[in-house]
Coordinates of C-alpha atoms in Angstrom, one line a residue:
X1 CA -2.8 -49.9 10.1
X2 CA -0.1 -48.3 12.1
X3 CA -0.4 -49.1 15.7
X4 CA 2.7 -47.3 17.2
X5 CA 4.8 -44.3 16.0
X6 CA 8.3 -43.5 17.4
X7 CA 9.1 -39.8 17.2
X8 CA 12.7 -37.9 17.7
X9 CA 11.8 -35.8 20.5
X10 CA 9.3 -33.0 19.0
X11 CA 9.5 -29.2 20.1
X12 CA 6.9 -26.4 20.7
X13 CA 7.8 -23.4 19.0
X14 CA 5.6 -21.5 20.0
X15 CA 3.4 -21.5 23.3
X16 CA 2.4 -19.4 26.5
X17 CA 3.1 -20.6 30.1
X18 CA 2.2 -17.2 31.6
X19 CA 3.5 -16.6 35.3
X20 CA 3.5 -17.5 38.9
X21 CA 1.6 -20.5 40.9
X22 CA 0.3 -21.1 36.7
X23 CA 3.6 -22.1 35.8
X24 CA 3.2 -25.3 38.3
X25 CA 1.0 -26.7 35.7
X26 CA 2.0 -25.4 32.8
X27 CA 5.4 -26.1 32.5
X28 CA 4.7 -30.1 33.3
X29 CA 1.9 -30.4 30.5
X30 CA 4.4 -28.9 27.8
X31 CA 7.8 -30.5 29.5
X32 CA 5.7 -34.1 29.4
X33 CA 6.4 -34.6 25.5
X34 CA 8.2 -31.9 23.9
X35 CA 12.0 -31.1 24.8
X36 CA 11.7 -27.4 24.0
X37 CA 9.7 -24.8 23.5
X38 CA 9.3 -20.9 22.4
X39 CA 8.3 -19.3 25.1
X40 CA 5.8 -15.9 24.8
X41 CA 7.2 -12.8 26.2
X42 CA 3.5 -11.4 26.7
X43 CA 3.3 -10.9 30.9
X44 CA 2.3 -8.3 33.2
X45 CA 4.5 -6.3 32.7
X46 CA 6.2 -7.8 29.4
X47 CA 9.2 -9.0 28.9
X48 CA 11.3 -5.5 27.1
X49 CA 14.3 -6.8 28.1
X50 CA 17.3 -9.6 28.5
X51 CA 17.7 -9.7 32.4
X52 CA 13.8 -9.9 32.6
X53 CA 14.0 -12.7 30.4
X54 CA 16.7 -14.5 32.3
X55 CA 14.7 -13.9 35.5
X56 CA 11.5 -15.8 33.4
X57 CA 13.9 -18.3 32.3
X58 CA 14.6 -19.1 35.9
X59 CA 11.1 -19.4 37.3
X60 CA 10.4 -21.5 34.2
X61 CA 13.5 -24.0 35.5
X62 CA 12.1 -24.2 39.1
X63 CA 8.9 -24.9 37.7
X64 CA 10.4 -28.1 35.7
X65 CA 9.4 -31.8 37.0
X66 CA 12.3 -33.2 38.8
X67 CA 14.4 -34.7 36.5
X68 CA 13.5 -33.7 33.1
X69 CA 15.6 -31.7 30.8
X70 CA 13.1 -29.4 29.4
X71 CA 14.7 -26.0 27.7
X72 CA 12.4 -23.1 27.5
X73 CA 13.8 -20.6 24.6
X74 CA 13.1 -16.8 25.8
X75 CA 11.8 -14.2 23.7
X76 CA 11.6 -10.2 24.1
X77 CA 8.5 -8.3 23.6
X78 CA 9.2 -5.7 21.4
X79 CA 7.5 -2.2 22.1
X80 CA 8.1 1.0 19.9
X81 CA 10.6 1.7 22.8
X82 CA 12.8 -0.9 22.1
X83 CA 16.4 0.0 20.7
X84 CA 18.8 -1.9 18.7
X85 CA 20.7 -2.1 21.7
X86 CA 18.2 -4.0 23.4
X87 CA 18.8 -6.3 21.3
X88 CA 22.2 -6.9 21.4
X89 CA 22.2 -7.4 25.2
X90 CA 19.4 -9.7 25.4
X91 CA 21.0 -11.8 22.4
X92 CA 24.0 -11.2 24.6
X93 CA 22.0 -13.1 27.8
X94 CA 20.6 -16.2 25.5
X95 CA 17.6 -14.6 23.9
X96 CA 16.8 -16.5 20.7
X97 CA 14.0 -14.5 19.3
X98 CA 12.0 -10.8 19.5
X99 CA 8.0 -11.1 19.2
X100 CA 6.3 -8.5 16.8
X101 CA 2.4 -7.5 18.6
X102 CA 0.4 -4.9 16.9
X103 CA -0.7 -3.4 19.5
X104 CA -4.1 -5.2 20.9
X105 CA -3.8 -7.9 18.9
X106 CA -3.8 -10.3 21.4
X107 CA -3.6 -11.4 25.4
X108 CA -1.4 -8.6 27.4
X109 CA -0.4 -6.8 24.0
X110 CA -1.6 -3.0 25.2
X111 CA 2.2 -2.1 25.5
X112 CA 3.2 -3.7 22.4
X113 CA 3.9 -1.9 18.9
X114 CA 2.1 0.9 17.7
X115 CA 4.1 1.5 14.7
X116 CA 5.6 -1.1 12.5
X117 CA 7.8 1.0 10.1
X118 CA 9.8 2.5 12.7
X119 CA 11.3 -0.5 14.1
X120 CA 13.4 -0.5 11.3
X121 CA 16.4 0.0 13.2
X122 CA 15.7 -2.5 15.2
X123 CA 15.3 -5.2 13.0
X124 CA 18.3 -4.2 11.1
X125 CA 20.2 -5.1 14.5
X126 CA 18.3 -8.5 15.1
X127 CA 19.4 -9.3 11.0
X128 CA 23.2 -8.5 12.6
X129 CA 22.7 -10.7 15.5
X130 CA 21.0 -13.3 13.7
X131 CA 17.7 -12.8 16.5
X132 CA 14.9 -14.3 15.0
X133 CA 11.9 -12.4 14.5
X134 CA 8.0 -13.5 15.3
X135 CA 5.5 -12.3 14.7
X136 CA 1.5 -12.3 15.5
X137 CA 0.1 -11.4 12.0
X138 CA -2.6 -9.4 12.6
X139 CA -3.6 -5.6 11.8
X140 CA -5.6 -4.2 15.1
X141 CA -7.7 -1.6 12.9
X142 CA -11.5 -1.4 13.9
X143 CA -12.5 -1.1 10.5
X144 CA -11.0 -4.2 9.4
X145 CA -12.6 -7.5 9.5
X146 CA -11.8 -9.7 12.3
X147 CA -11.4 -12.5 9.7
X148 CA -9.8 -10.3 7.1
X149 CA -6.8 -9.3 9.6
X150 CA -4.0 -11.7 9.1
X151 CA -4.4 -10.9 5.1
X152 CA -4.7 -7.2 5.9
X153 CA -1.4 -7.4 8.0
X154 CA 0.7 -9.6 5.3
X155 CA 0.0 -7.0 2.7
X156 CA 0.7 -3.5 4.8
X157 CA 3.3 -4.9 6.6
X158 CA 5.3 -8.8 6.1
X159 CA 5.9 -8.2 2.9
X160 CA 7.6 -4.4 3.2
X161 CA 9.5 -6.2 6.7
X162 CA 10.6 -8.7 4.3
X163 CA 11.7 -7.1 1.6
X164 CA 13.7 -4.4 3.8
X165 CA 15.7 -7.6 5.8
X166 CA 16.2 -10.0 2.9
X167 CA 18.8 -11.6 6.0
X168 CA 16.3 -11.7 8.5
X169 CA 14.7 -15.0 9.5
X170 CA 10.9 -14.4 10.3
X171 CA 8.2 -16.9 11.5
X172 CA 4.8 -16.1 10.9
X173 CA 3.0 -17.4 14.1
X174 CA -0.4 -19.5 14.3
X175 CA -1.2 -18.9 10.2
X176 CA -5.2 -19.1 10.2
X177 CA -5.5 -17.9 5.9
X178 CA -4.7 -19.5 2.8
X179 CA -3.5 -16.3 2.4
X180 CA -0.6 -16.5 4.8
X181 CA 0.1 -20.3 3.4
X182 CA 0.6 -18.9 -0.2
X183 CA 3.0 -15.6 1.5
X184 CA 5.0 -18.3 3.1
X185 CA 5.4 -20.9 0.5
X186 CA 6.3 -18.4 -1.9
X187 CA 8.8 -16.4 0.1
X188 CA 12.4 -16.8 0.7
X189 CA 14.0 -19.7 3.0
X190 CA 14.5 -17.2 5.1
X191 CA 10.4 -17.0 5.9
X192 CA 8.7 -19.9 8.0
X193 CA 5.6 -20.5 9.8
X194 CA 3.8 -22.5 12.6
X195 CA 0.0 -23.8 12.6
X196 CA -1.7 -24.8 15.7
X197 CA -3.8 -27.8 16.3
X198 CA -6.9 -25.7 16.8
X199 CA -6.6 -24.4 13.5
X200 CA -6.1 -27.8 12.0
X201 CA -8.9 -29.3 13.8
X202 CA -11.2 -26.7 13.5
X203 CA -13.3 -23.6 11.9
X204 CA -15.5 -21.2 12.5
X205 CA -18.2 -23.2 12.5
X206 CA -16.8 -25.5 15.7
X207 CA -16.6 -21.3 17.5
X208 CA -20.2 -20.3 16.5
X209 CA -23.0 -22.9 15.3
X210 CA -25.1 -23.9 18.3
X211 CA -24.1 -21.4 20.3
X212 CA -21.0 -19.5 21.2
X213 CA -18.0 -21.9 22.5
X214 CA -15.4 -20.2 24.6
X215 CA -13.3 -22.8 24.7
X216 CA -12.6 -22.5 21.3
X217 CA -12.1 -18.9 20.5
X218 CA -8.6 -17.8 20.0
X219 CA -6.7 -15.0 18.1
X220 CA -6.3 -15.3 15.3
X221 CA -10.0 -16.4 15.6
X222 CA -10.8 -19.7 13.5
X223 CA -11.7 -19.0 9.9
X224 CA -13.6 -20.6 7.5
X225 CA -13.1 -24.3 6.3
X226 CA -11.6 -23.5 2.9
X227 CA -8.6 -21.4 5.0
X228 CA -8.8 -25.0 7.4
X229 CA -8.3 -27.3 4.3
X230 CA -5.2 -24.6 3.1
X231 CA -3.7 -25.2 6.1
X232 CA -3.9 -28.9 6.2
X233 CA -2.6 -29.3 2.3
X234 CA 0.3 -27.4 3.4
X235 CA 1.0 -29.5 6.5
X236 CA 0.5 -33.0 4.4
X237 CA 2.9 -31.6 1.6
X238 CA 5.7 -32.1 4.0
X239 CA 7.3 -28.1 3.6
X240 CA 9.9 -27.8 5.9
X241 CA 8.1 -24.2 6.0
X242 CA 5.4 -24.5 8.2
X243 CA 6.2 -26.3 11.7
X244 CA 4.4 -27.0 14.8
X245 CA 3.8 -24.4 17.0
X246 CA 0.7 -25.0 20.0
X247 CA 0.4 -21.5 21.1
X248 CA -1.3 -23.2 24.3
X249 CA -2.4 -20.3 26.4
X250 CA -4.1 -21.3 29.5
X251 CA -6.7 -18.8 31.1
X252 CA -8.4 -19.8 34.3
X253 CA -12.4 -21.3 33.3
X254 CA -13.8 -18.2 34.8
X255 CA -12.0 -15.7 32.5
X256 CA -13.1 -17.8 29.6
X257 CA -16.5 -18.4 30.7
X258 CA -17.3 -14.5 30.8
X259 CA -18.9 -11.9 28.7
X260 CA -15.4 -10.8 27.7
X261 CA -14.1 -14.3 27.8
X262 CA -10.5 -14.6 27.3
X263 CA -8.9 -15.6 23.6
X264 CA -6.7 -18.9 24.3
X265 CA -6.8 -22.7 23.8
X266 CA -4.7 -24.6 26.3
X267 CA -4.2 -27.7 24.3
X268 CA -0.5 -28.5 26.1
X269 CA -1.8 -31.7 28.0
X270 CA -3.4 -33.2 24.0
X271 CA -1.1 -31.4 21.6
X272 CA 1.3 -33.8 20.3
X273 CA -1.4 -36.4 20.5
X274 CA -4.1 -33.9 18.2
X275 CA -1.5 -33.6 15.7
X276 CA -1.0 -36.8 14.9
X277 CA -5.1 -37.4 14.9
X278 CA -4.7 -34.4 11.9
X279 CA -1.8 -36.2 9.8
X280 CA -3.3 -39.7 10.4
X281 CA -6.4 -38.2 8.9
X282 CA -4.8 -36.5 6.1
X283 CA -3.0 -39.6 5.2
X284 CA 0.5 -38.2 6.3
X285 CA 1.7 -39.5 9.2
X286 CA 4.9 -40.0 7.8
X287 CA 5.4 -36.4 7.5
X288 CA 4.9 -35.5 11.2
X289 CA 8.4 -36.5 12.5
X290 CA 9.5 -33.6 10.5
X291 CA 6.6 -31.3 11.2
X292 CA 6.9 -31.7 14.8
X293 CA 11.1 -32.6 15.6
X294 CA 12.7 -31.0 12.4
X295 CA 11.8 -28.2 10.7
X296 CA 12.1 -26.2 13.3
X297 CA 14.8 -27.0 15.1
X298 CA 16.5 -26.5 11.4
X299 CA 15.4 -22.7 10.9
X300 CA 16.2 -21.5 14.3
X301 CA 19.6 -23.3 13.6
X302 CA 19.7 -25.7 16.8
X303 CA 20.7 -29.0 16.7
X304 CA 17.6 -31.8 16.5
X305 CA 16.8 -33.2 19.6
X306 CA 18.8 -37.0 20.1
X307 CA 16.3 -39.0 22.0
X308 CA 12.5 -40.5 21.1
X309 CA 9.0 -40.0 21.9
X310 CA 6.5 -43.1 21.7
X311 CA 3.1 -42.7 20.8
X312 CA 0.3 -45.5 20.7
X313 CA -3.4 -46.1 19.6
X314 CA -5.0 -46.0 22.4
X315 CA -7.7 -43.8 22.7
X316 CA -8.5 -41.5 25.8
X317 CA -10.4 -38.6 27.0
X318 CA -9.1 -35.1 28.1
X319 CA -10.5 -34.0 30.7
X320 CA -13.4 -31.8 31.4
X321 CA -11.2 -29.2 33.3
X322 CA -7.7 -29.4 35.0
X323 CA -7.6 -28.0 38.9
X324 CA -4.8 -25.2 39.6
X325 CA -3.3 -25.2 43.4
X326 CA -5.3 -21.6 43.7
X327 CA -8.4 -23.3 43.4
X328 CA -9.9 -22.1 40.1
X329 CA -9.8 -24.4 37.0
X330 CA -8.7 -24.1 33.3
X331 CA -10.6 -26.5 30.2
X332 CA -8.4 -28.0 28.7
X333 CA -8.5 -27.7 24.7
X334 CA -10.6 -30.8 23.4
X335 CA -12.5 -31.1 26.7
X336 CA -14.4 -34.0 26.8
X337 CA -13.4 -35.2 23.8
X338 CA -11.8 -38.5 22.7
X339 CA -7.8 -38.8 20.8
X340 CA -7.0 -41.5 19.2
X341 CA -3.2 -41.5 20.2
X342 CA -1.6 -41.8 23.6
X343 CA 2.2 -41.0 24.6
X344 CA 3.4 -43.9 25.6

């Protein structure tokens, strides 16, 4: 039985530390284990453009723990407003990446894109630049199935973004569908994806039976265990495809707790630690070196980290909540609940 795993250095490539005094806790939890991360462009007001994403950068860097070496990699928040030569400046000023929101799909998205087919232009300039494009797969239409929205979004519009910018590399964030396992797997190398822990660990059944848990909802909300098992076969095949990607986004307890609760799971402070619960239990534990410190780092084109990450069986308890300097709280994803694996 394997006691002990060493790791090269994993990243995050995809995740929210959201803004201000948050960032004071935030930044820590993800700096802790991983040695970089994608950072969401989706503030108050979003991030349109390269200097504000320098000036994020910055607050990001002043929120680091004294001595690490932490990288956050910015992203722009694309808008039907957005020009091709936004792009260019912001790749200009160290932007690796431009995130695609329907508009509403998700936390702070209001401003976000309202039209997919006429950023065209746009994306024609981030193929030139070689940007990366995200994107939150999800049509916003009412009369469209919460649970049928990621499908509904690959077929009216991935597959025509696609086909248009054969040269463009695009990751399909948080994938929730067997659906969106099968578009990936069968595209070109030049289409990836990354799968959160909450949709590894979980389904809709863990959001709904026994009562509604808040904690647990996120968008794309949990589907149902057959998507869950997709998911997982495609992690323990080892494809280089699909790579980790938290999307830890932190709302304070009362904003979850509410009858409009907030859509997030902050799972920064357990992440690395749940994912190797999920490949231990699938069997493939010698797959999530690659999962988590490869893949990734390999389509975005950086070099892999260099140093290691230990991580022991040991098991632990997060915590029931996690105190912020303003004096509210956040619930950690996994509350209360025991891992099996510690960083060491």
């Amino acid at each position: 039985m394997t006691e002990e795993l060493s790791l090269l250095a994993p990243d995050d490539w995809h995740l929210h530390f959201r803004d201000g005094q948050m960032l004071q806790q935030t930044v820590p939890a993800t700096a802790r284990c991983f040695q970089r991360a994608v950072v969401m462009p989706n503030l108050v007001p979003p991030v349109t453009t390269g200097a504000m994403a320098q000036a994020y950068r910055a607050r990001i860097l002043a929120a680091r723990p004294e001595g690490s070496t932490f990288e956050p990699l910015m992203t722009l928040f694309l808008t039907n407003q957005t020009t091709p030569d936004d792009i260019v400046q912001a790749k200009a000023m160290g932007v690796v990446a431009a995130k695609l929101y329907p508009a509403g799909a998700t936390t702070n998205s209001s401003a976000a894109v309202q039209s997919v087919a006429a950023l065209q232009p746009v994306f024609e300039t981030m193929q030139a630049q070689g940007m990366l494009l995200l994107v939150h797969g999800e049509v916003t239409q009412a009369h469209i199935d919460i649970f049928d929205r990621e499908k509904a979004f690959i077929d009216t519009h991935l597959t025509q973004i696609v086909d248009r910018n054969p040269g463009l590399k695009v990751v399909l964030e948080h994938i929730t569908t067997s659906d969106a396992v099968d578009f990936v797997l069968q595209a070109s190398d030049r289409v990836a994806a990354t799968v959160t822990p909450q949709h590894l660990l979980l389904n809709r059944n863990d959001l709904l039976v026994g009562g509604i848990r808040p904690h647990n909802f996120c968008l794309p909300v949990l589907k149902r265990n057959t998507h869950q098992r997709a998911l997982q076969a495609a992690v323990a095949s080892g494809t280089a495809k699909i790579f980790l990607g938290t999307d830890s986004a932190p709302h304070e307890k009362a904003k979850k707790e509410n009858a409009c609760g907030c859509a997030g799971c902050y799972s920064a402070w357990s992440a690395i630690e749940l994912y190797a619960q999920v490949f231990e239990d699938l069997g493939a534990l010698d797959k999530l070196e690659a999962f988590a410190s490869h893949s990734g780092a390999d389509f975005y084109g950086l070099p892999r980290n260099r140093h290691s990450i230990r991580l022991v069986k040991d098991s632990w308890q997060v915590p029931d909540d996690i105190a912020l300097s303003n004096g509210e709280s956040l619930v950690p994803f996994f509350a209360g609940q025991a891992v099996r694996w510690r960083l060491a």
